[in-house]
Short mmCIF file of C-alpha atoms in Angstrom, two decimals:
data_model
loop_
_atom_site.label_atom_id
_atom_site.label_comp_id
_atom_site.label_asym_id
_atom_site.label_seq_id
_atom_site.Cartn_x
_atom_site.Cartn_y
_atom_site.Cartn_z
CA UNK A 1 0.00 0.00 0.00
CA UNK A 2 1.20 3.15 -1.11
CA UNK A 3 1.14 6.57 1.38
CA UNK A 4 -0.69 8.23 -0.78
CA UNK A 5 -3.60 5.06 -0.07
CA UNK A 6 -2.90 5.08 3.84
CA UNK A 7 -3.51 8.29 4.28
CA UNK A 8 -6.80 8.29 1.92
CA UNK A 9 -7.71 5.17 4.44
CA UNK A 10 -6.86 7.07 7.40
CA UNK A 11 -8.85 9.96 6.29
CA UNK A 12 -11.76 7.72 5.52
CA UNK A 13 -11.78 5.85 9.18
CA UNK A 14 -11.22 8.98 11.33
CA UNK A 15 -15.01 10.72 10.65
CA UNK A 16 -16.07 6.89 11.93
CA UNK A 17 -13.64 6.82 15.05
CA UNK A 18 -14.86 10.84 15.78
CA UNK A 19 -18.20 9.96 15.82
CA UNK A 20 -18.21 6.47 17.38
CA UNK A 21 -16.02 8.27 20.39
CA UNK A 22 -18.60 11.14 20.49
CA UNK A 23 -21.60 8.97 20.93
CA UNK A 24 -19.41 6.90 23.27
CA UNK A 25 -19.04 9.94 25.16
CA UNK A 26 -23.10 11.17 25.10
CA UNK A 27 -23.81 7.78 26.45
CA UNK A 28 -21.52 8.03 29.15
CA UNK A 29 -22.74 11.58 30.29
CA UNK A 30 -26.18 10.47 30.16
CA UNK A 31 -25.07 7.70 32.75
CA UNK A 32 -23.39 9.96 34.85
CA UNK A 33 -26.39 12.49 34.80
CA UNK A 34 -28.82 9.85 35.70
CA UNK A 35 -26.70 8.22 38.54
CA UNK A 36 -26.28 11.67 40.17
CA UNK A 37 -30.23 12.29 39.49
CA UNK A 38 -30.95 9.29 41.47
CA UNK A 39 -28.41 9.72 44.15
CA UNK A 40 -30.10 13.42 44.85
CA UNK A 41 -33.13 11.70 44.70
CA UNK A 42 -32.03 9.27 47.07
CA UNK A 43 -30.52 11.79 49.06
CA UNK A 44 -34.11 13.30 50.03
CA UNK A 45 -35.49 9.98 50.87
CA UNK A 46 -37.89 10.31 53.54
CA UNK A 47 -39.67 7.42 54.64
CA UNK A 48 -43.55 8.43 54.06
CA UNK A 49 -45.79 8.56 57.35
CA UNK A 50 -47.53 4.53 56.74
CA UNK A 51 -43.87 3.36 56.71
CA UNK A 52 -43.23 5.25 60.45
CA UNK A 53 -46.55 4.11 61.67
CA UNK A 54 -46.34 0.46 60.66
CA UNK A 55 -46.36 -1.86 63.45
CA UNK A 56 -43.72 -4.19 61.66
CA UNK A 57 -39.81 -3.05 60.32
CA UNK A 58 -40.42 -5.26 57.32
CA UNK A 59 -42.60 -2.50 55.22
CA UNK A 60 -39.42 0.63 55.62
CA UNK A 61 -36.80 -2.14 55.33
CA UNK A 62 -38.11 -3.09 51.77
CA UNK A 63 -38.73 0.49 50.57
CA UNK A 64 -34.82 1.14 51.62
CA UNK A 65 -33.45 -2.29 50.26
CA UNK A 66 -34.93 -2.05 46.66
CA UNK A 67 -34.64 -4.44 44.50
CA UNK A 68 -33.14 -8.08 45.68
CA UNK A 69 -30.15 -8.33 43.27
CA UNK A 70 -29.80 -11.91 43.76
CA UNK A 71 -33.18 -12.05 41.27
CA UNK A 72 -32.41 -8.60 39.66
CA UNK A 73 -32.95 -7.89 36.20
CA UNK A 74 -31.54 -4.75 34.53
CA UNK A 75 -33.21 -5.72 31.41
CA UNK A 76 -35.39 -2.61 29.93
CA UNK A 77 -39.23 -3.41 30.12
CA UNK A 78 -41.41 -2.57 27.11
CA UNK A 79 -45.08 -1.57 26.63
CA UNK A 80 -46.35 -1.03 23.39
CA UNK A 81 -49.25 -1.22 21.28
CA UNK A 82 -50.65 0.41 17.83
CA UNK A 83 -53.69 2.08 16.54
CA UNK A 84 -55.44 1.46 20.45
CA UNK A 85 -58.90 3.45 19.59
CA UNK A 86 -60.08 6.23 22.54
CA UNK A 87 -63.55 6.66 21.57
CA UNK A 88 -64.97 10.71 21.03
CA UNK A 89 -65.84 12.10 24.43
CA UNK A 90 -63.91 9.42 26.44
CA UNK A 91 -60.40 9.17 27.66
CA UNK A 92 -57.63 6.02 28.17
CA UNK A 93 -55.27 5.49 30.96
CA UNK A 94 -52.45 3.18 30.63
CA UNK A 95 -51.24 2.53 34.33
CA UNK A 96 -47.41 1.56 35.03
CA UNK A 97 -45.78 0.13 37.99
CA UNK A 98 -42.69 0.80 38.28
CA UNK A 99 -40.95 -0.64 41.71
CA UNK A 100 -37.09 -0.14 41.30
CA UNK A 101 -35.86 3.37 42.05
CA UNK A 102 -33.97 4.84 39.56
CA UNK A 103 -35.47 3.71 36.79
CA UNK A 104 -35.44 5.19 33.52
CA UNK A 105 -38.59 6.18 31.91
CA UNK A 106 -38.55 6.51 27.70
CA UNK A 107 -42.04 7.36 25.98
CA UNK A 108 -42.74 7.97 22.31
CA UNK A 109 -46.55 8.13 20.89
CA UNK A 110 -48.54 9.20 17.64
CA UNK A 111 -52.05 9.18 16.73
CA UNK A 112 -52.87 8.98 13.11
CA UNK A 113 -54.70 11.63 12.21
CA UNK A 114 -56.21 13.82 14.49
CA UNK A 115 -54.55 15.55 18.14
CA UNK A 116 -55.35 14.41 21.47
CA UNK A 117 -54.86 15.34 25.24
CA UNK A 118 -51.99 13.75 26.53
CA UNK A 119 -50.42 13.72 30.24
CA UNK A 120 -48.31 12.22 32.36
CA UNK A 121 -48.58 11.32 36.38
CA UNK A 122 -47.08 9.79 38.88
CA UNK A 123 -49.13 8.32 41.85
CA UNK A 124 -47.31 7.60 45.27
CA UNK A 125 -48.56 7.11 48.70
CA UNK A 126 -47.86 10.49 49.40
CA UNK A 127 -49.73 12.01 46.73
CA UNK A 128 -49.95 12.98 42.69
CA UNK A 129 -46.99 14.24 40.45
CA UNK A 130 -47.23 15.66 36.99
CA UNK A 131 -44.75 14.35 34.83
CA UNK A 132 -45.89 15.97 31.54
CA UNK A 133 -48.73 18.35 32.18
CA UNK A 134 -52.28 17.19 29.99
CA UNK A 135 -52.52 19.05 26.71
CA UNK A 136 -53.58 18.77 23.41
CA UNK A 137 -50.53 17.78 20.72
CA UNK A 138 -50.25 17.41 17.66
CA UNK A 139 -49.25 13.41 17.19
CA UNK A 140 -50.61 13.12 14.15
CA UNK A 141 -48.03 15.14 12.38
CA UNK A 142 -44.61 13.73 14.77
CA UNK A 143 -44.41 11.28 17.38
CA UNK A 144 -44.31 12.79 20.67
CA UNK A 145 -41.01 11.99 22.97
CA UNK A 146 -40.45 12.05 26.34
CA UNK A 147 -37.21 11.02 29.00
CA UNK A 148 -37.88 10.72 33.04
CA UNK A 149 -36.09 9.61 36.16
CA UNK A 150 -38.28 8.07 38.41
CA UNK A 151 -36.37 8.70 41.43
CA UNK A 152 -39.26 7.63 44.54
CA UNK A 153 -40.97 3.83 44.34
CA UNK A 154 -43.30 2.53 44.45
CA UNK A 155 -45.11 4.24 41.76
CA UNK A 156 -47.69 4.18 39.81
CA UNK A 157 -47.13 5.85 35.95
CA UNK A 158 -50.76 6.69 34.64
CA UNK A 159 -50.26 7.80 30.86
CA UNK A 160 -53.59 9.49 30.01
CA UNK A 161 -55.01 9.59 26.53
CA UNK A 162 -57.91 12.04 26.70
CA UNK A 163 -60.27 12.92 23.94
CA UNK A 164 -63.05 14.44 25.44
CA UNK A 165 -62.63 17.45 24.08
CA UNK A 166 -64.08 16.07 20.49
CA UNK A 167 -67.52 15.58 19.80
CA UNK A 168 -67.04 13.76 16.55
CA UNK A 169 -63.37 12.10 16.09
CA UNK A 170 -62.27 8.39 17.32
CA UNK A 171 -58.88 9.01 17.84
CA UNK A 172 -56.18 6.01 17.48
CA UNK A 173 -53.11 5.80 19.41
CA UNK A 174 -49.84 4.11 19.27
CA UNK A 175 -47.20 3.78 22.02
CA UNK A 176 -44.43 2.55 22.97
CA UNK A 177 -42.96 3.02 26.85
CA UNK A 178 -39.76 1.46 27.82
CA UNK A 179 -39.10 1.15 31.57
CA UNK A 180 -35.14 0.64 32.24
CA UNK A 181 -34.26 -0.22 35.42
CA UNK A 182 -31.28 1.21 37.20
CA UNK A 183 -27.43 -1.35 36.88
CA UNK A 184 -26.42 -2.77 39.69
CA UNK A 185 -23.90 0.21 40.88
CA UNK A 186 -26.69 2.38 41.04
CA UNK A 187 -28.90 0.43 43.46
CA UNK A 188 -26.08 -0.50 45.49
CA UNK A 189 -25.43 3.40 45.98
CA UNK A 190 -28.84 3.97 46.40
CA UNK A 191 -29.68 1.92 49.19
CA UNK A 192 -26.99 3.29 51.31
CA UNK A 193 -27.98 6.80 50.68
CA UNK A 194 -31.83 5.41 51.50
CA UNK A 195 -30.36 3.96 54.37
CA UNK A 196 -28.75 6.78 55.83
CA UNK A 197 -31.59 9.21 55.41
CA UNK A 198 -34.14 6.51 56.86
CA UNK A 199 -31.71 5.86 60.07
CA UNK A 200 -31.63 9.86 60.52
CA UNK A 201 -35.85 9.68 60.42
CA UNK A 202 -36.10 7.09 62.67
CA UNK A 203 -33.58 8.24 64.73
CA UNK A 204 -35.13 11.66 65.14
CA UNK A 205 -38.57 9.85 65.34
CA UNK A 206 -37.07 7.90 68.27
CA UNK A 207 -36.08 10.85 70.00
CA UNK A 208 -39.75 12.36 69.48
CA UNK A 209 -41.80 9.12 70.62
CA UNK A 210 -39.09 9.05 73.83
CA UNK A 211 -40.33 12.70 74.92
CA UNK A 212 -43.90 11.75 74.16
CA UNK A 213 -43.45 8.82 76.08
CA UNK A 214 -42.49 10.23 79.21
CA UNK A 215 -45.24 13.03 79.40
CA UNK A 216 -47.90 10.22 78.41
CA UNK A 217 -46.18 7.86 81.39
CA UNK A 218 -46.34 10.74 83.82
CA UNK A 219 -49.98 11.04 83.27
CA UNK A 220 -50.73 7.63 83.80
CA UNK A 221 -48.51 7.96 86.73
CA UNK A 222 -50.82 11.13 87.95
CA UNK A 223 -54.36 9.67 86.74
CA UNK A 224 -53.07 6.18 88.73
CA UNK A 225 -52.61 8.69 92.05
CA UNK A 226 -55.80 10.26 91.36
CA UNK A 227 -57.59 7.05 91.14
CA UNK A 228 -56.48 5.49 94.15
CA UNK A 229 -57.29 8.88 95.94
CA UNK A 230 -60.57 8.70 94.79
CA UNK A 231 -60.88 5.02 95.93
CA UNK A 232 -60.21 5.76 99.12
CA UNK A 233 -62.29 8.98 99.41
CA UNK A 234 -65.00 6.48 98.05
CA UNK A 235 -64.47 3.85 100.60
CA UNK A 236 -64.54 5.97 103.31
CA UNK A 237 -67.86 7.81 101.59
CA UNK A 238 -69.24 4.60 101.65
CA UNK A 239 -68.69 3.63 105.28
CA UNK A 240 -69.99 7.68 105.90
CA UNK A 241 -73.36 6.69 104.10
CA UNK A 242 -73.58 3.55 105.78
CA UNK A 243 -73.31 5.21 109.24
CA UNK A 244 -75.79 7.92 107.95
CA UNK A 245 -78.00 5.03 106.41
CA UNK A 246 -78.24 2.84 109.88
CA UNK A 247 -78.93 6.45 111.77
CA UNK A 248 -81.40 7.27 109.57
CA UNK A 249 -83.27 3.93 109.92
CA UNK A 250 -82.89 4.13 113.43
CA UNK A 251 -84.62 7.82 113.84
CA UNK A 252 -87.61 6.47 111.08
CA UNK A 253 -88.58 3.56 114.04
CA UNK A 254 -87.94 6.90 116.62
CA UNK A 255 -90.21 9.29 114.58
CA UNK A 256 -92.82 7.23 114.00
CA UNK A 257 -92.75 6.35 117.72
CA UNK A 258 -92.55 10.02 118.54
CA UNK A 259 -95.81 10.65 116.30
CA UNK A 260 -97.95 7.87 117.78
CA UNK A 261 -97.04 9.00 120.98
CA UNK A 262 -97.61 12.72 120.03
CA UNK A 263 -100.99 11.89 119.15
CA UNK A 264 -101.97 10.03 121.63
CA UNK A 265 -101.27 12.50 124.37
CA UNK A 266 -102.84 14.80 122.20
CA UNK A 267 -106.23 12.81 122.35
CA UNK A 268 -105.77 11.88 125.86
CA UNK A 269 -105.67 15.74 126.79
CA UNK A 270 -108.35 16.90 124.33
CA UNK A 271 -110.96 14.42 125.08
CA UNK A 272 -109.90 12.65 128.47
CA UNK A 273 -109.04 9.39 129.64
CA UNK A 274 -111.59 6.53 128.95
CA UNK A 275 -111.17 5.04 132.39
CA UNK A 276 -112.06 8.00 133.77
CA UNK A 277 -115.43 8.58 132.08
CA UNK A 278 -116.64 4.59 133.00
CA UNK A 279 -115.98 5.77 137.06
CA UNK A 280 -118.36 9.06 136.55
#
């Protein structure tokens, strides 16, 4: 091979090389944008209020794990489907769970003629996201793209297909979602950082329920007190009324006594003794 051919080669190969290194290098920041994405979110972690107020460890523990990676599958989940019909004056929702933080969330849709109202969400214990606020596009004339981190799990993704806006149009709908689950690295770092923040919640729950927990025993320990002052104030009421229940039996014999008597003298002055009328 002549120079003159090597360096027509080389100058053939290097456009290649430049552009294989440049999407080499794309890929690579895209990794490192989405691992630091998920470590902030993992960095907020708070465990939600259900978790704290579950009566077993097992619910938190699970939500900080993640995934078991003895059973883990990084492969990229894919929903799809083509020319689904939403009916004029109605609306579809296509509901997806995704349960490994970290994930990677890739939409594209069309319709095939006409615009429609399209939205995402994200439904979690603690309330409702919007991912992609509902609005009318046009997907008829170029698919419509979309790239998320879903960062807290579980969660629920709720793509919504509305068409209730038209009064006359069937609208048909193609889509395909891919769900790609976080490598290995990630979830490893992410449990740690899950970890951490759920220790420093407990933790400063701990400290909370410990204060409570005091007050709450030195009321019992002042409501016991009270009751066994009141027991005795009641026993000794109760001996009281019996005393005052005996006396007052005792004085209803006396008064009726006391009346008969009463009137008796009474008649025996007003009208006399009858032994003494029989001597007259």
């Amino acid at each position: 091979m002549t120079a003159k051919e090597v360096v027509e080669e080389d100058a053939a190969t290097a456009p290649e090389s430049e552009t294989a290194t440049a999407e080499e290098e794309a890929i690579d920041l895209e990794a490192r944008a989405i691992a630091e994405a998920m470590q902030s979110a993992d960095a907020s972690y708070v465990p939600s209020p259900s978790l704290l107020s579950a009566d077993d460890s097992a619910p938190l523990l699970a939500q900080v794990d993640g995934p078991d990676l003895t059973i883990f599958n990084s492969k990229p989940n894919v929903y799809q489907a083509k020319a689904v019909p939403v009916h004029l004056r109605a609306k579809l929702d296509i509901p997806i769970h995704v349960s490994a933080g970290g994930s990677v969330v890739e939409y594209e849709i069309n319709t095939d003629l006409y615009d429609i109202g399209f939205g995402v969400t994200a439904e979690r214990e603690e309330g409702i996201t919007n991912v992609k606020e509902k609005s009318r596009v046009d997907s008829h004339l170029e698919p419509v793209t979309g790239k998320f981190l879903v960062g807290s799990v579980p969660c629920a993704l709720v793509f919504s297909f509305d068409n209730e806006y038209s009064w006359f149009r069937e609208k048909k709908v193609s889509y395909k979602i891919t769900v790609t689950p976080p490598n290995v690295e990630n979830v490893v770092t992410g449990r740690r950082l899950r970890a951490k923040k759920a220790l420093e919640a407990v933790k400063k729950d701990q400290t909370e329920m410990d204060e409570r927990y005091e007050t709450v025993a030195q009321k019992r320990s002042e409501l016991e007190d009270a009751i066994l002052r009141l027991e005795r104030e009641l026993t000794e009421k109760k001996k009281s009324m019996d005393v005052v229940a005996k006396e007052e039996k005792w004085l209803d014999k006396k008064l009726a006594v006391r009346k008969e008597q009463i009137t008796m003298l009474s008649q025996r002055l007003k009208n006399g003794w009858a032994d003494e009328k029989s001597e007259k």
